[in-house]
Coordinates of C-alpha atoms in Angstrom, one line a residue:
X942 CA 2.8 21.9 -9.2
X943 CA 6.6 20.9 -8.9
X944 CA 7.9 17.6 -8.8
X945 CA 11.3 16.3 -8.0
X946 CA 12.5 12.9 -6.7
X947 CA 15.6 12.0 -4.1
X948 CA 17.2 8.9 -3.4
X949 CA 19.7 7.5 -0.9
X950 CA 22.3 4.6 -1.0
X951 CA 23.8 3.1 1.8
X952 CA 27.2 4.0 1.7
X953 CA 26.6 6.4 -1.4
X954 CA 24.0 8.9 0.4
X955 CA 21.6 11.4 -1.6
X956 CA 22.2 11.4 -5.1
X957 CA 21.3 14.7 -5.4
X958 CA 20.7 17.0 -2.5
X959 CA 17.0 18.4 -1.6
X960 CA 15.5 21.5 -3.6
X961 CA 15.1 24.0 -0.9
X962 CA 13.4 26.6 -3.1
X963 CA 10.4 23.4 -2.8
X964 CA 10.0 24.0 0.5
X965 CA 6.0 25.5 1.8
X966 CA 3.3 24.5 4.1
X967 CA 1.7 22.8 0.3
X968 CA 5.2 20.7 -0.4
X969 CA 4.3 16.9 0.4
X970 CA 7.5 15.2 1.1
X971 CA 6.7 11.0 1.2
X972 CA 9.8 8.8 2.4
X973 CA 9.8 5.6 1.7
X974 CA 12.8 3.3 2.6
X975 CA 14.7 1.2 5.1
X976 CA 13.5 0.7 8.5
X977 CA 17.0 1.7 10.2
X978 CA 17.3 5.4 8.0
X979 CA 13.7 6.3 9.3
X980 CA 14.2 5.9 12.8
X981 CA 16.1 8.8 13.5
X982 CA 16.5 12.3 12.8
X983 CA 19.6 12.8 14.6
X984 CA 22.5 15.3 13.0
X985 CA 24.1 13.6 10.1
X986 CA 21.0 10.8 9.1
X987 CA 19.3 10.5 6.5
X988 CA 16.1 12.5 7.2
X989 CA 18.1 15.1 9.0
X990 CA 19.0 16.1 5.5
X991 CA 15.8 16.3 4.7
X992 CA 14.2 17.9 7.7
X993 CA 16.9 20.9 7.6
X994 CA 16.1 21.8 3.7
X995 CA 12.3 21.3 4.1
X996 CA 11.3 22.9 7.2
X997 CA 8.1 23.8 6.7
X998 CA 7.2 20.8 4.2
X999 CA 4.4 18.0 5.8
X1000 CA 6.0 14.8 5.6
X1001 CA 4.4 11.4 6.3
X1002 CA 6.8 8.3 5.6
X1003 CA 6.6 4.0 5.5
X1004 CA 9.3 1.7 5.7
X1005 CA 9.9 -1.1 3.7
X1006 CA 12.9 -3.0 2.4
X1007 CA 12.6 -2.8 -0.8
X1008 CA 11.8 0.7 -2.8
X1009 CA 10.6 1.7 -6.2
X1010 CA 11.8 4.5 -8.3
X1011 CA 10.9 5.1 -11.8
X1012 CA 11.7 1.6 -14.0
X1013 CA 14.1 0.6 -11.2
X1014 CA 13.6 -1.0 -7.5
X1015 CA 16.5 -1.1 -4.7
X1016 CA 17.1 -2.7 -1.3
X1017 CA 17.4 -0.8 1.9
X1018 CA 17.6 2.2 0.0
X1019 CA 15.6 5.4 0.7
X1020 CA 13.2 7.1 -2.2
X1021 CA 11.5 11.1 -1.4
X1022 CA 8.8 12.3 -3.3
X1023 CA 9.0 16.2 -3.1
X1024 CA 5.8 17.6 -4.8
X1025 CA 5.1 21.6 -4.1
X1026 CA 1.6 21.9 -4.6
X1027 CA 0.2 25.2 -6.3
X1028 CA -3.7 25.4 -5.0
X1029 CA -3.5 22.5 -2.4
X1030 CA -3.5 22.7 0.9
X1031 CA -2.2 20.0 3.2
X1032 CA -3.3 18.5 6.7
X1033 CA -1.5 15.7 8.3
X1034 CA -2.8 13.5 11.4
X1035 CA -1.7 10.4 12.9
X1036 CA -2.6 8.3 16.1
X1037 CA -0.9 5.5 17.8
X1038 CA -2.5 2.7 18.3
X1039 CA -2.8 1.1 22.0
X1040 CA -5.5 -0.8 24.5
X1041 CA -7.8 2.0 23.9
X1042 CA -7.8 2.6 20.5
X1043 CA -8.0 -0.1 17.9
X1044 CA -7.7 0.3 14.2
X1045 CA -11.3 1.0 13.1
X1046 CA -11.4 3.4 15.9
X1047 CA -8.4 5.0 14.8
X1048 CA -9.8 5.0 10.9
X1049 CA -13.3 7.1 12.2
X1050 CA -10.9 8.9 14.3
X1051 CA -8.7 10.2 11.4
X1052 CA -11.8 10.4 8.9
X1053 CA -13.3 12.7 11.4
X1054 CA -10.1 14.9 11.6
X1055 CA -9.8 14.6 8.0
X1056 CA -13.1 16.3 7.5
X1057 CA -13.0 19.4 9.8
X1058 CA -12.0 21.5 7.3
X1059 CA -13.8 21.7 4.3
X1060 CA -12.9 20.9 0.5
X1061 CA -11.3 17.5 0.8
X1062 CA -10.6 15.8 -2.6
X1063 CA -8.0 13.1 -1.7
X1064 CA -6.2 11.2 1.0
X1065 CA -3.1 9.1 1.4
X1066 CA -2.7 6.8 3.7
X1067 CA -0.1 5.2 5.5
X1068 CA 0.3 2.7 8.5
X1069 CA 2.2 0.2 10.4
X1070 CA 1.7 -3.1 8.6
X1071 CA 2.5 -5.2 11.9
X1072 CA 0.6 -3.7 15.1
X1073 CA -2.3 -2.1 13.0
X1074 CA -4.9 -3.9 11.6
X1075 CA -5.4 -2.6 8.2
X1076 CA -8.8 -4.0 7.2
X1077 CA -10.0 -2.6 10.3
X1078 CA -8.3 1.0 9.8
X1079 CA -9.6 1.0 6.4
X1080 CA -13.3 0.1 7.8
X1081 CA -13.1 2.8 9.9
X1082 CA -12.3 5.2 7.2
X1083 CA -14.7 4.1 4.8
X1084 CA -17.6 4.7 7.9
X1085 CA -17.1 8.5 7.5
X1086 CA -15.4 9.8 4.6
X1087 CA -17.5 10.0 1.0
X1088 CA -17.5 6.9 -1.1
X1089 CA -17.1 9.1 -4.2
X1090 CA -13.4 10.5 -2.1
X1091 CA -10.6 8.5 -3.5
X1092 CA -8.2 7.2 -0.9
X1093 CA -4.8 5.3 -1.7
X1094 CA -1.5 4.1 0.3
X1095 CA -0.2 1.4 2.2
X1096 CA 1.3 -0.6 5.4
X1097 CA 4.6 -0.2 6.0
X1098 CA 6.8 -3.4 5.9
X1099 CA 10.2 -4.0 5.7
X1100 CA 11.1 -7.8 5.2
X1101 CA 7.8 -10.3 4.8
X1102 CA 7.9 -9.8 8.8
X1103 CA 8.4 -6.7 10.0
X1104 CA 7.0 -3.3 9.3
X1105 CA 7.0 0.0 10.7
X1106 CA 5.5 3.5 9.5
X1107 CA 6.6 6.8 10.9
X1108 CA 4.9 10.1 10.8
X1109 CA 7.8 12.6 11.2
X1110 CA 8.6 14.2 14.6
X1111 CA 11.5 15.4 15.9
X1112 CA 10.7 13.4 19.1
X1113 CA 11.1 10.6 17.2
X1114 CA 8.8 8.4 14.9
X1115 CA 6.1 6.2 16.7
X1116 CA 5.5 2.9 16.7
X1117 CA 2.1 1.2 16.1
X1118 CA 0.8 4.4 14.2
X1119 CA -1.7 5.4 11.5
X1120 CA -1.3 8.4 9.0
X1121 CA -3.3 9.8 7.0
X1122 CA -3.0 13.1 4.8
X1123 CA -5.4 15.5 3.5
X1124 CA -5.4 16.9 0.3
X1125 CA -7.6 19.8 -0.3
X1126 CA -8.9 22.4 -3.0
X1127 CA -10.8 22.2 -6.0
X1128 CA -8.5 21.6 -8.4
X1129 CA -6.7 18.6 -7.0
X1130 CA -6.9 15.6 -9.2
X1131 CA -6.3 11.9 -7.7
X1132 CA -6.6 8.8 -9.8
X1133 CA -6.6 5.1 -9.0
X1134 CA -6.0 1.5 -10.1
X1135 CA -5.9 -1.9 -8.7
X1136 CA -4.7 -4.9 -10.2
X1137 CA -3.4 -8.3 -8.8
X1138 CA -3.2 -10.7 -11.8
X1139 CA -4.2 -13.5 -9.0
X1140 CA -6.7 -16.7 -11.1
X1141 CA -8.8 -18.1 -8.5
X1142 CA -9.6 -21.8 -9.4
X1143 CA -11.7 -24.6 -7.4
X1144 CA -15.1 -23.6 -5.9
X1145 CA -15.6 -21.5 -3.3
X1146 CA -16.0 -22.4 0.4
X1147 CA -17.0 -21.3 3.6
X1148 CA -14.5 -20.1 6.7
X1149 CA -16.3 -21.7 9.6
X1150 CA -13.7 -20.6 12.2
X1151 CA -10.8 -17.8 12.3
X1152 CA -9.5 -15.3 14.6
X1153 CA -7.8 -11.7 13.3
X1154 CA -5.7 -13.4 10.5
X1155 CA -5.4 -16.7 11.7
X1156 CA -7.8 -19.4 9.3
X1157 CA -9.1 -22.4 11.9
X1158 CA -11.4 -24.0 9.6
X1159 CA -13.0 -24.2 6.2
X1160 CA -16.3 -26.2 5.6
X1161 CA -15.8 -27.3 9.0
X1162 CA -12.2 -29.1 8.1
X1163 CA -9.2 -28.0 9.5
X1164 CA -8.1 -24.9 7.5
X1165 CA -4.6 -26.2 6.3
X1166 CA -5.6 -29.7 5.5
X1167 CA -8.1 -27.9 3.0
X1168 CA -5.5 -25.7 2.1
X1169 CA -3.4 -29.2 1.5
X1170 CA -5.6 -30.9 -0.8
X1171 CA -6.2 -27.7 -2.8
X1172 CA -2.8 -27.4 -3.5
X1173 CA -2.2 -31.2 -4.7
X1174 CA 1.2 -32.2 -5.7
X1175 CA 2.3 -28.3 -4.8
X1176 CA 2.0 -29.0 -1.0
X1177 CA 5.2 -30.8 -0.6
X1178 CA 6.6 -27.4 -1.5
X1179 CA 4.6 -25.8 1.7
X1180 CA 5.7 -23.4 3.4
X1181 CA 7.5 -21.7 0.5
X1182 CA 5.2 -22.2 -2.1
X1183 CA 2.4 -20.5 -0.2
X1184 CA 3.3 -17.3 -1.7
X1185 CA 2.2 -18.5 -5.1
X1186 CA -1.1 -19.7 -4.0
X1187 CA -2.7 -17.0 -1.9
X1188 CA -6.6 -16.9 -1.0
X1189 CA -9.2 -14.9 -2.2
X1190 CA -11.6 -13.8 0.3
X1191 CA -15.7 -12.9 -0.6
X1192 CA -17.3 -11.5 2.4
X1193 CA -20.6 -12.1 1.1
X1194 CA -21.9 -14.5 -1.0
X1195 CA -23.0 -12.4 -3.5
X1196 CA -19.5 -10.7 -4.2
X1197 CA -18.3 -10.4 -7.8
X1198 CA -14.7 -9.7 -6.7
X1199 CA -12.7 -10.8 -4.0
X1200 CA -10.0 -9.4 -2.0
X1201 CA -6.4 -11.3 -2.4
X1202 CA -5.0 -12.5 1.1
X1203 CA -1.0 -13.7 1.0
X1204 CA -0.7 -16.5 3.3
X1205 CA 1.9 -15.4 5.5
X1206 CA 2.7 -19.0 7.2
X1207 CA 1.2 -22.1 8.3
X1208 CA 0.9 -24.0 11.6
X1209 CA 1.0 -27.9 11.3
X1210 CA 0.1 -28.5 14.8
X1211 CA -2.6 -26.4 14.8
X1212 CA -3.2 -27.0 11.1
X1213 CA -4.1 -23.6 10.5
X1214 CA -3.2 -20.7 8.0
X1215 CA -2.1 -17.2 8.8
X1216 CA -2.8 -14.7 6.1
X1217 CA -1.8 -10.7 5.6
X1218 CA -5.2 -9.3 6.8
X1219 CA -8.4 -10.9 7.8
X1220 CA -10.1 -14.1 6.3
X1221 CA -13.2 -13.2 8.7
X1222 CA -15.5 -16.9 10.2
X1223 CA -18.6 -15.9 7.9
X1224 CA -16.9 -15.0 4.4
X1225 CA -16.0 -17.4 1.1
X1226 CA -13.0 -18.4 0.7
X1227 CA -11.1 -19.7 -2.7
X1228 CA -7.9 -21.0 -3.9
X1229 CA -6.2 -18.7 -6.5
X1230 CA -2.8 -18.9 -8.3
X1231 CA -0.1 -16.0 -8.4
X1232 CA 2.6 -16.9 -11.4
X1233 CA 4.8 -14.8 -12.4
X1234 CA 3.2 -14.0 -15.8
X1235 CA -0.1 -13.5 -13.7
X1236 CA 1.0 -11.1 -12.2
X1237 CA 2.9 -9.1 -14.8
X1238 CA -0.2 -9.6 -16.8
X1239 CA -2.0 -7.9 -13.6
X1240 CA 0.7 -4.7 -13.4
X1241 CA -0.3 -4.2 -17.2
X1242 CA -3.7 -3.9 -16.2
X1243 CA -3.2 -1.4 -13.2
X1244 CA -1.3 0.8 -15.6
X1245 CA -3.8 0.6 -18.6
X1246 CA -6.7 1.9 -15.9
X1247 CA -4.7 4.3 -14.7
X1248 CA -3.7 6.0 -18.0
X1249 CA -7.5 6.3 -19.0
X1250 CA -7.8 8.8 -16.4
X1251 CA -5.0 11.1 -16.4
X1252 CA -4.8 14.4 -17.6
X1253 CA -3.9 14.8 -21.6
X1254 CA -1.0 16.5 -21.0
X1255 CA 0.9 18.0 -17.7
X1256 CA 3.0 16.0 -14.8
X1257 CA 1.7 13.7 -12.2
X1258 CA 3.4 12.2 -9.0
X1259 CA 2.6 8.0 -10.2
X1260 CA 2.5 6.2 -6.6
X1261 CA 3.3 2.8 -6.6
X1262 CA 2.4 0.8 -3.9
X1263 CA 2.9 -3.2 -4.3
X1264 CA 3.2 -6.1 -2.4
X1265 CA 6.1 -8.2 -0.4
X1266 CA 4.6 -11.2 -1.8
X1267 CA 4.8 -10.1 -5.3
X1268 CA 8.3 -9.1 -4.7
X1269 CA 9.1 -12.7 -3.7
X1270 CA 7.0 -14.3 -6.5
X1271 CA 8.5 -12.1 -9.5
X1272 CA 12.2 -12.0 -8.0
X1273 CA 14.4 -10.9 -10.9
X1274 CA 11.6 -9.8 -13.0
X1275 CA 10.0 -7.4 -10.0
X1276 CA 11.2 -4.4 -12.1
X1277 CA 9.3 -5.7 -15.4
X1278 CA 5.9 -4.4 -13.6
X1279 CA 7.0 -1.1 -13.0
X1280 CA 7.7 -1.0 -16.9
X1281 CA 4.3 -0.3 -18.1
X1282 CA 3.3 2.5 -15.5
X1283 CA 6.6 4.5 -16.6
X1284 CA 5.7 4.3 -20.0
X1285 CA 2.6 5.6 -20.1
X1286 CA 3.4 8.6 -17.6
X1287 CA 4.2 12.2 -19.4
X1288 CA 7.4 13.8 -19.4
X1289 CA 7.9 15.7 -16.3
X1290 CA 6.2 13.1 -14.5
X1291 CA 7.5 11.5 -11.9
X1292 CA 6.9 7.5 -10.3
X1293 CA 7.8 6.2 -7.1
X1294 CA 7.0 4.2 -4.0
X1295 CA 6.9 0.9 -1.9
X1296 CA 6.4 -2.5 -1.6
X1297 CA 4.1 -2.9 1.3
X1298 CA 2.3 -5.1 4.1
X1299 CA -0.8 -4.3 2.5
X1300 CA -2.0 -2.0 -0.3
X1301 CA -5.0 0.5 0.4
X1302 CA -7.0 1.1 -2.6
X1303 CA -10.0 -0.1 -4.6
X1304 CA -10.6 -1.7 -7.9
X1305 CA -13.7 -1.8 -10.5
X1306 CA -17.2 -1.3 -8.9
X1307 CA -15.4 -1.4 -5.1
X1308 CA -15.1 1.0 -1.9
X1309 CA -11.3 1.2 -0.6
X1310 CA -10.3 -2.1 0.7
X1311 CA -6.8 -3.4 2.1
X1312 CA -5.5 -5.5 -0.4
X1313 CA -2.5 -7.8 -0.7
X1314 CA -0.6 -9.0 -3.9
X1315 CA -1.8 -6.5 -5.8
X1316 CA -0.2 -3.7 -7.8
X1317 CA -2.0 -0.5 -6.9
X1318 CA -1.5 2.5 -8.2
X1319 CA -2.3 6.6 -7.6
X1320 CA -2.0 9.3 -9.4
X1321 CA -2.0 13.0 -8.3
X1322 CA -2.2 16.0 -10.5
X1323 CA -3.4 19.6 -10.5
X1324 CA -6.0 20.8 -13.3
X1325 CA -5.2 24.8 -14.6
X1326 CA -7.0 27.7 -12.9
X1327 CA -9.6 28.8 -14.8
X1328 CA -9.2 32.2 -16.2

């Protein structure tokens, strides 16, 4: 396996130009970057660099504003990950999303596709973090494909707003679109962690009305007067200081872990609370806390996990997929929780990626959920033929 990483800057271009000798139907080329640079692969862009050196290489891609690379992160910047597999084979598929097809629909869909060819070990995934719902794609997934299958990515999102992901087409990259790619062969290796650092505090209580991610009501109260009163003397800071008090959702009662929702806004009128997935009528709800040192102390976690299970020695591709809302809540210090995932990768390795819409993964004891203010983390490896 062969490893290199690109990036772009605005006014700079490629740092160093693409490896052409990396180029196969096994190289996976993942572009992750500003919204503008992926829309086009007209002469003289960004990806038309990229397209005319890789040829036959699969590429899938996400935006976001703001990209990682190694200890570092920049802003409308564009990072590659070239890896040239040795026995892995590739399979890409994508759908766009429209009246017909919703998101679960497009995650069986995609599961299905996934599975038509025999000796999946891993899949990435990555999707529009505005027009696809990505508890729902994620549903859909987990109704076909293996629990034991590990399955990582993330929704593309550029700003706390808007989000785009394109699968690369010389017609252009699609709107409103899911992406998923296969990774198959026997000695493929893909590890996982999931950490957000979030403390929930409070009891827990129960949604009693919401629509897609729109909260109505808790306990039968008016979802943002709840929210209010949970947040005491910290309300007057509302709307801004909702990105340091996001909710934890328990879709059954007898859940020992929660999934993190970042409360994207709030509506006085309708004193309701819109959050970055789904807060479904039904499910328990609690208040939790995201500080700064909670989540470092979270991205030390993810990387601790994740070094357990890699290989003693050899290179990986380290993917890092982490969340808007962290980016906001950690500010200057966003760079200190990519610290402890470069220092425990191997030399050779490489570590790059995205902060996201929403972050596809699963932690201790859980299937693959969409997650949000969480630091979640892949890794993908080769093990040696056996003689």
């Amino acid at each position: 396996m062969e490893l290199a990483t690109l990036v772009y800057l605005p006014g700079s271009g490629w740092a160093t130009p693409p490896d052409t000798r990396l180029d196969s139907p096994n190289t996976l080329v993942l572009v992750f970057g500003a919204a503008d640079s992926l829309a086009t692969l007209a002469e003289g862009s960004p990806l038309s660099t990229l397209a005319r050196a890789l040829p036959r290489s699969v590429f899938a891609s996400a935006a976001t504003h703001t990209i990682a690379h190694a200890r570092q992160t920049a802003d409308e910047a564009l990072v590659v990950c070239i890896v040239r597999f040795d026995h892995t084979a590739l399979r890409r598929f994508h759908v766009e999303l429209g009246p017909v097809m919703t998101a679960e629909s497009a995650g069986r869909q995609l599961a299905q596709a996934l599975l038509d060819t025999p000796g999946l070990s891993g899949v990435l995934v990555l999707a529009d973090g505005i027009e696809v719902n990505g508890p729902d794609l994620v549903r859909g997934l987990n109704a076909v494909l293996p629990d034991s299958l590990p399955i990582a990515g993330g929704m593309g999102a550029a700003g706390t707003r808007q989000a785009r992901t394109w699968s690369m087409r010389h017609d252009g990259p699609p709107q409103g679109s899911a992406c998923v790619i296969g990774l198959y062969g026997a000695q493929l290796r893909m590890a996982r962690s999931c950490h957000g650092g979030s403390i929930g505090f409070g009891q827990r209580r129960l949604v009693t009305r919401a629509q897609g991610n729109t909260v109505e009501e808790i306990d039968g109260y008016p979802a943002l007067q709840l929210y209010r009163q949970y947040l005491g003397r910290y309300a007057s800071g509302l709307p801004e200081a909702a990105s340091h008090f996001p909710l934890t959702v328990f879709r059954q009662a007898t859940d020992l872990q929660g999934v993190i929702r970042y409360v994207l806004g709030i509506d006085t009128d309708r004193q309701t609370i819109d959050v970055a997935g789904d807060i479904p009528a039904g499910s328990l709800v609690q208040l939790s806390r995201a500080g700064r040192s909670e989540l470092l102390e979270g991205a030390f976690h993810a990387a601790r996990d994740l070094a357990d299970a890699l290989p003693v020695d050899g290179p990986v591709l380290a993917l890092a997929v982490s969340c808007v809302g962290r980016r906001h809540v950690l500010g200057e210090q966003t760079e200190d929780e990519l610290e402890p995932v470069a220092t425990l990768l191997r030399p050779g390795s490489a570590l790059a990626g995205f902060y996201s819409f929403g972050e596809i993964s699963a932690g201790a004891g859980q299937r693959c959920d969409m997650h949000n203010m969480t630091l979640t983390l892949a890794a993908l490896w080769e093990e040696p033929q056996e003689p």
